[in-house]
Short mmCIF file of C-alpha atoms in Angstrom, two decimals:
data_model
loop_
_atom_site.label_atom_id
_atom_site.label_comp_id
_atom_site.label_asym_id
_atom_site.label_seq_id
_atom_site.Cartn_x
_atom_site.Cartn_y
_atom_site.Cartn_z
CA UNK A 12 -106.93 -59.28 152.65
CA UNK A 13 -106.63 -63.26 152.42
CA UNK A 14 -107.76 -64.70 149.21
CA UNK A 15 -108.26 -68.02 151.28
CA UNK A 16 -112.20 -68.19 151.39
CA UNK A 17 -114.35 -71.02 152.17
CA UNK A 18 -117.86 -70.45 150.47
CA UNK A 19 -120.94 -72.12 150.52
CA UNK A 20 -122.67 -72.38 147.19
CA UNK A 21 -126.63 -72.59 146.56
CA UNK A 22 -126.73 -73.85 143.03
CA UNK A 23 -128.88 -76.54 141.27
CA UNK A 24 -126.30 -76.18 137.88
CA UNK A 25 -122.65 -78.02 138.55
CA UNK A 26 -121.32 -76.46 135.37
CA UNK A 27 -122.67 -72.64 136.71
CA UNK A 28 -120.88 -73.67 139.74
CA UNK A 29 -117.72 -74.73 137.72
CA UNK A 30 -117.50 -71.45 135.96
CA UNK A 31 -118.02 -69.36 139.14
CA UNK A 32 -115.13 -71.08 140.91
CA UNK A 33 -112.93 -70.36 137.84
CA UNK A 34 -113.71 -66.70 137.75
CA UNK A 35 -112.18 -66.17 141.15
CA UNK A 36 -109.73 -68.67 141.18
CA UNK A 37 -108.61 -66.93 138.08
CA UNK A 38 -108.10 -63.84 140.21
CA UNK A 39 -105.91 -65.71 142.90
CA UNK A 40 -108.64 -66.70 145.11
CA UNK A 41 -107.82 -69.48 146.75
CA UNK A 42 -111.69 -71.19 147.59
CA UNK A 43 -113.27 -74.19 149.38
CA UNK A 44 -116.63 -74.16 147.96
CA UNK A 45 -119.75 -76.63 149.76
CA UNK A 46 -122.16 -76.47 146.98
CA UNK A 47 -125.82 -77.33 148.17
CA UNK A 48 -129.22 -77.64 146.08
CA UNK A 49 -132.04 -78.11 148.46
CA UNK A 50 -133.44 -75.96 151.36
CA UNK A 51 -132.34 -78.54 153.91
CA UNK A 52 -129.22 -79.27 152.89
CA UNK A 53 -128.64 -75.30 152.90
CA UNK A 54 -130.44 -75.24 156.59
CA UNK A 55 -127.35 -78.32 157.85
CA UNK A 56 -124.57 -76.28 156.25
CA UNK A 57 -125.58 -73.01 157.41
CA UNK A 58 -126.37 -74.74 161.37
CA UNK A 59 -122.24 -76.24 160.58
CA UNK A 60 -121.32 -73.13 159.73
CA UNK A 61 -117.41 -71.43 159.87
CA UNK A 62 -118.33 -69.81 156.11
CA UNK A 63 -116.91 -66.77 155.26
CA UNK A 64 -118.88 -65.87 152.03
CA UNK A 65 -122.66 -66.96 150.81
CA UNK A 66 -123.35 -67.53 147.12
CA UNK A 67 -126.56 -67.75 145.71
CA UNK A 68 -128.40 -68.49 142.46
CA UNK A 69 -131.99 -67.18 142.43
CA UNK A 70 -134.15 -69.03 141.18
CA UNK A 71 -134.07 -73.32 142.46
CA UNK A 72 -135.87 -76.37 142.36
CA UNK A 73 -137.20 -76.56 145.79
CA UNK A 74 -136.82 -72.73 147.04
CA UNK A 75 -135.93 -69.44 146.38
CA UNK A 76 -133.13 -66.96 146.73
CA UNK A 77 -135.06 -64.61 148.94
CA UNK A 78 -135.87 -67.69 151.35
CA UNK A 79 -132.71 -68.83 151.23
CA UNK A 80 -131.19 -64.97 151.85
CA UNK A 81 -134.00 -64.75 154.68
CA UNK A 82 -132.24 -67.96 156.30
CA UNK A 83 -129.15 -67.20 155.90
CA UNK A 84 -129.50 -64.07 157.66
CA UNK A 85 -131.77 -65.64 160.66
CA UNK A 86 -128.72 -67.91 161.21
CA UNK A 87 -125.36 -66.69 159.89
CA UNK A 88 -126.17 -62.55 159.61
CA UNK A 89 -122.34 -61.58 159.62
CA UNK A 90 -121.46 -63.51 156.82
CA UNK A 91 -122.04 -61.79 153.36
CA UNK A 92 -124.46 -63.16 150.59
CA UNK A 93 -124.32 -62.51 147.48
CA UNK A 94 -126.71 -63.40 144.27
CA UNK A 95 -125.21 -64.54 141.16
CA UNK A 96 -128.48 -65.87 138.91
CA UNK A 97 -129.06 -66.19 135.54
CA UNK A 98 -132.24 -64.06 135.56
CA UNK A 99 -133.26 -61.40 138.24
CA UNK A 100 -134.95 -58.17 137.75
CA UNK A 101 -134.33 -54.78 138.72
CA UNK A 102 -137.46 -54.68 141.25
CA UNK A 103 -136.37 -58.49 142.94
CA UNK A 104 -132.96 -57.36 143.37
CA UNK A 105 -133.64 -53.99 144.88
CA UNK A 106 -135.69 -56.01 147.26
CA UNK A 107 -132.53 -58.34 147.83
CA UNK A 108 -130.55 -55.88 148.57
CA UNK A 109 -133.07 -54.02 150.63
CA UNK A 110 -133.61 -57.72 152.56
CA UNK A 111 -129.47 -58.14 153.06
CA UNK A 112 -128.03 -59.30 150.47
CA UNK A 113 -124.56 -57.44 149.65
CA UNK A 114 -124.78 -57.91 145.81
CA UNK A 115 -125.67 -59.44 142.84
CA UNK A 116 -124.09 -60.46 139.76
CA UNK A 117 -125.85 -62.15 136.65
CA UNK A 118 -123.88 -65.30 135.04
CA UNK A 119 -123.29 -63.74 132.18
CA UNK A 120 -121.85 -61.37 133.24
CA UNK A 121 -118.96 -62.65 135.90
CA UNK A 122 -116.14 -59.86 134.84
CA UNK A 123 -118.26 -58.01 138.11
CA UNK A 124 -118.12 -61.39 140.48
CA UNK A 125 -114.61 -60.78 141.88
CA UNK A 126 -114.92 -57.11 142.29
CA UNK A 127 -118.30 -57.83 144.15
CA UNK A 128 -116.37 -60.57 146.20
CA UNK A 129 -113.77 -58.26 147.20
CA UNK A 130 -116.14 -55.11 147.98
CA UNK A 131 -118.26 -58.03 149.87
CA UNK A 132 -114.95 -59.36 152.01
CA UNK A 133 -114.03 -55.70 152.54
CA UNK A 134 -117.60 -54.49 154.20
CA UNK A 135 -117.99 -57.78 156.41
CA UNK A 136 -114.12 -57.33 157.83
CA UNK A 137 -115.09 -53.67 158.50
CA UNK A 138 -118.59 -54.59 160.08
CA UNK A 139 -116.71 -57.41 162.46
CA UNK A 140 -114.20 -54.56 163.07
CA UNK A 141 -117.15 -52.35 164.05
CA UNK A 142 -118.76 -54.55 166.47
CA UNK A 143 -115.58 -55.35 168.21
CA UNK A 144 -114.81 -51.79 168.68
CA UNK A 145 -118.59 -51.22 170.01
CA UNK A 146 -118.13 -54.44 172.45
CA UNK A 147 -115.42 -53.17 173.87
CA UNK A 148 -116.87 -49.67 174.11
CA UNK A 149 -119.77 -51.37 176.09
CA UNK A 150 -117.52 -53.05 178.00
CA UNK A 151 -115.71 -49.95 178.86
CA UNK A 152 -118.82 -48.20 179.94
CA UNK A 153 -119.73 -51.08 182.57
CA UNK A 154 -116.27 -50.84 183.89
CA UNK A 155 -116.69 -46.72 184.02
CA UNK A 156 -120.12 -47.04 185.75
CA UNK A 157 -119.24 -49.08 188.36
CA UNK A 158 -116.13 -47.75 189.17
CA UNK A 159 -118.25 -43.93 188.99
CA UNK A 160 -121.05 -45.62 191.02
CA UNK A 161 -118.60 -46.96 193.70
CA UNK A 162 -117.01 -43.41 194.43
CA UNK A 163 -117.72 -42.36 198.10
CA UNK A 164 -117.95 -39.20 197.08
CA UNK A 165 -120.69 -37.32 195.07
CA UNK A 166 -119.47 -36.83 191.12
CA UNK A 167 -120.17 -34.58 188.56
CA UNK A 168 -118.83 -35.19 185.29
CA UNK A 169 -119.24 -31.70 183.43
CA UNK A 170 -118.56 -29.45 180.34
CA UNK A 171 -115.31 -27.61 180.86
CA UNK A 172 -116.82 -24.67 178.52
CA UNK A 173 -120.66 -25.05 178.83
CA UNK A 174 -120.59 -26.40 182.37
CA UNK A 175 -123.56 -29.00 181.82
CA UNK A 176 -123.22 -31.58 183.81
CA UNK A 177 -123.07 -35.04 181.54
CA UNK A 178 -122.79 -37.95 184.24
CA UNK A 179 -123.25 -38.21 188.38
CA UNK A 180 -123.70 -41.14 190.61
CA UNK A 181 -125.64 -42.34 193.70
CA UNK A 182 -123.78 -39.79 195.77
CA UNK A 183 -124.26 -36.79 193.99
CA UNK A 184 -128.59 -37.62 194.26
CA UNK A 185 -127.76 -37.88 198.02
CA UNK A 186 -125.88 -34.76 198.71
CA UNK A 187 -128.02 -32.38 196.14
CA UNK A 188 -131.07 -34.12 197.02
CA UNK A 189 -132.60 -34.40 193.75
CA UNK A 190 -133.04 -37.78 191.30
CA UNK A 191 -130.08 -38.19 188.54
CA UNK A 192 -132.32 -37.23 185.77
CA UNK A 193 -133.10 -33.95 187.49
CA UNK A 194 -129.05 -33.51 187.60
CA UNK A 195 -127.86 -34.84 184.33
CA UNK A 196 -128.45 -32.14 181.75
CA UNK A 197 -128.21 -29.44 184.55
CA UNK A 198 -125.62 -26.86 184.60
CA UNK A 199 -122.84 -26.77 187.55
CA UNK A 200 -124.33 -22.73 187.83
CA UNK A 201 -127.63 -24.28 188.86
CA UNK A 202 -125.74 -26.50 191.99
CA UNK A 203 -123.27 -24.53 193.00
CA UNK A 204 -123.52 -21.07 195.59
CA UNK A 205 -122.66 -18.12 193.86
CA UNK A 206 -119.26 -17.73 195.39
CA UNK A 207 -117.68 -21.44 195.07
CA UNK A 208 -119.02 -21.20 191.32
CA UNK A 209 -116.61 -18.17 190.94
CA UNK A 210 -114.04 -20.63 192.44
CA UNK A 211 -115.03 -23.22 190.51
CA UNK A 212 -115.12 -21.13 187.08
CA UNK A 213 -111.37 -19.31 188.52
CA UNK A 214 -109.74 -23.03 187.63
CA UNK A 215 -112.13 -24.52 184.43
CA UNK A 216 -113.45 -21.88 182.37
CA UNK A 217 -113.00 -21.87 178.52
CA UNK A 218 -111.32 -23.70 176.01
CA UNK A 219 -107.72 -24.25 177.66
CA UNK A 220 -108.40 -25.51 181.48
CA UNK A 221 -105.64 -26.44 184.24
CA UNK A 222 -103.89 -29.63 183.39
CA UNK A 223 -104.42 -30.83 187.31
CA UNK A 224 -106.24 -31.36 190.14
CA UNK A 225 -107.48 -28.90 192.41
CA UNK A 226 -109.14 -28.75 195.62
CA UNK A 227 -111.04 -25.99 197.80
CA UNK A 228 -114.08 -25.69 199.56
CA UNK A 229 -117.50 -24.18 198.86
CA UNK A 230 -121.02 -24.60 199.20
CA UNK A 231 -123.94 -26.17 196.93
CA UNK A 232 -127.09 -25.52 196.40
CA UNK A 233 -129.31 -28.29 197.91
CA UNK A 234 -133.13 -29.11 197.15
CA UNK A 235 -133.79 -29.12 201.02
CA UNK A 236 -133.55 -24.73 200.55
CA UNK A 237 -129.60 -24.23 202.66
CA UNK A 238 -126.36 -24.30 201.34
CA UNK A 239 -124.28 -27.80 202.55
CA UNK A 240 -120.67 -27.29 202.89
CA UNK A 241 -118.60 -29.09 200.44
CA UNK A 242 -114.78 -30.46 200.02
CA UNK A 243 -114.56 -30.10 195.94
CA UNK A 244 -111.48 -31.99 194.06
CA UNK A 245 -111.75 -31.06 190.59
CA UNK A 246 -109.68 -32.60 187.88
CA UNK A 247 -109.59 -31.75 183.85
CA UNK A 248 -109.88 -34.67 181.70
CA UNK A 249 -110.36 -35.01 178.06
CA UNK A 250 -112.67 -38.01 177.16
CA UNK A 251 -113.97 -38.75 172.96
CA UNK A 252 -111.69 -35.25 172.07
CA UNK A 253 -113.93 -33.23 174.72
CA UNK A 254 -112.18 -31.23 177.32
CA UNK A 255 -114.64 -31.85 180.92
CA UNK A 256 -114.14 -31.46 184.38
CA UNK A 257 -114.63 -34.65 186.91
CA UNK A 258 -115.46 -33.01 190.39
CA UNK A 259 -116.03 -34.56 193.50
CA UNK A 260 -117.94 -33.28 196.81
CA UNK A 261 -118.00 -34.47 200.15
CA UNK A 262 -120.14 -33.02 202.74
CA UNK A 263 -118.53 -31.34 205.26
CA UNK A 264 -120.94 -30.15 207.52
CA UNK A 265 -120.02 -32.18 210.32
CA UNK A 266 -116.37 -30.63 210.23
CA UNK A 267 -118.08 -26.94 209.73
CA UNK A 268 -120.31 -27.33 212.39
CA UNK A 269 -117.24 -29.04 215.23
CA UNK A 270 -115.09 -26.50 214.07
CA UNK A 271 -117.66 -23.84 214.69
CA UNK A 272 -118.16 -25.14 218.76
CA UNK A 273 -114.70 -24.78 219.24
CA UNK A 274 -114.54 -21.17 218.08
CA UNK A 275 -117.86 -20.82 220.19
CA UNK A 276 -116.12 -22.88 223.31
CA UNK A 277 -112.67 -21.01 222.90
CA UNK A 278 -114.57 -17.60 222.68
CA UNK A 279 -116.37 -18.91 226.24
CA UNK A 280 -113.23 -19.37 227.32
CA UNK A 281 -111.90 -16.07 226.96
CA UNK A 282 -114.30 -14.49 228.23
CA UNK A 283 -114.46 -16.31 231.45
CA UNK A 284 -110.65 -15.69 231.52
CA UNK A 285 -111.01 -12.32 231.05
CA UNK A 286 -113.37 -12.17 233.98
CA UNK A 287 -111.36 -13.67 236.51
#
């Protein structure tokens, strides 16, 4: 962790403020403190801002710490704040700390300001390391949903071992003719005929699945009360340490039902061959 800090300082008392600066630059802290005395002058520095640390003393001519903790969180709420005050009681700083503030230290006692520095410098790094990883986890998600929501094909994004279906798009409410919420939380046994479900469960059932795609045909089980022939490409994926099963339908009725006049056509044929 750098050392190099630049701090802003709300404190009426230049020597306090002299003998804060000394206890951490005694411990190799390297600081550019912008001490400040009045609630506007705090209000300007915190609009500026670029601090990475927020050091308060309690009690001040013109304002308090709890109004100046309440601003600072309003405008700058990544940056830690710490209390270090002459006077506070147990009640007031349980408040504080309940209201934001990271810590508090009393003057005399500033053996526990560098230790409550570094603790402070520690949780803010992993709290900006947090919200980076959950930006790009929402960023992720848009790029999975539209990509999912711009398949031509119906999905199902299930449970390898439970089969409950976690995900589906536009598609899928289409082809099984029901609304997404009516899908999502469903199990593949309630969409799928009896016999492609024995297909389906041949391939992805228990705890070690293929490793690849697979493809056959089947049937599901539509609202409208008949079975809609289906194309079903199934691949095993393993997504947040879960092992789940992406498939993909695609109505085939259209091919059933062309292939099924030329069996009737050929069998016409025949038999008006056979008669000749």
């Amino acid at each position: 962790m750098s050392h190099d800090l630049r701090i802003l300082h709300v404190e009426d008392n230049e020597n306090d403020a002299i003998l804060v600066a000394a206890a951490l630059e005694r411990q190799g802290f390297r600081c550019d403190f912008e001490r400040v005395e009045t609630r506007e002058s705090f209000i300007e520095a915190l609009e500026r801002g670029g601090f990475d640390l927020i050091i308060s003393d309690f009690s001040l001519p013109t304002f308090d710490g709890l109004a100046a903790l309440e601003l600072a969180r309003e405008k700058l709420p990544d940056v830690p704040f710490l209390f270090v005050s002459g006077t506070i009681g147990e009640e007031v700083a349980i408040n504080a700390l309940k209201s934001g503030a990271t810590d508090y230290v009393l003057k005399d006692r500033l053996a526990r300001l560098v230790p409550a520095v570094r603790r402070a410098m520690t949780d803010a790094a992993e709290r900006v390391a947090l919200k980076k990883a959950e930006e790009a986890m929402i960023q992720s998600e848009h790029k999975y949903r539209h990509l999912f929501e711009c398949l031509s094909e119906a999905a199902l994004l299930a449970d390898s071992v439970s089969g409950r279906v976690l995900d589906t798009n536009r598609q899928a409410e289409i082809l099984f003719g029901r609304p997404r919420p009516q899908i999502v939380g469903s199990n593949v046994t309630q969409l799928l005929t009896p016999e492609t479900l024995a297909e389906y469960h041949r391939h992805f059932s228990g705890t070690s699945p293929i490793n690849e795609r697979v493809a056959f045909e089947g049937e599901i089980a539509s609202s409208h009360g008949r079975p809609v022939p289906v194309s079903v490409s199934a691949t095993p994926i393993i997504l947040h340490g879960r092992r789940l099963v992406l498939g993909l339908y695609r109505d085939i009725t259209d091919r059933k039902e062309a292939e099924a006049e030329i069996q009737r056509l050929r069998a016409e044929l025949a038999g008006y061959l056979g008669s000749v």
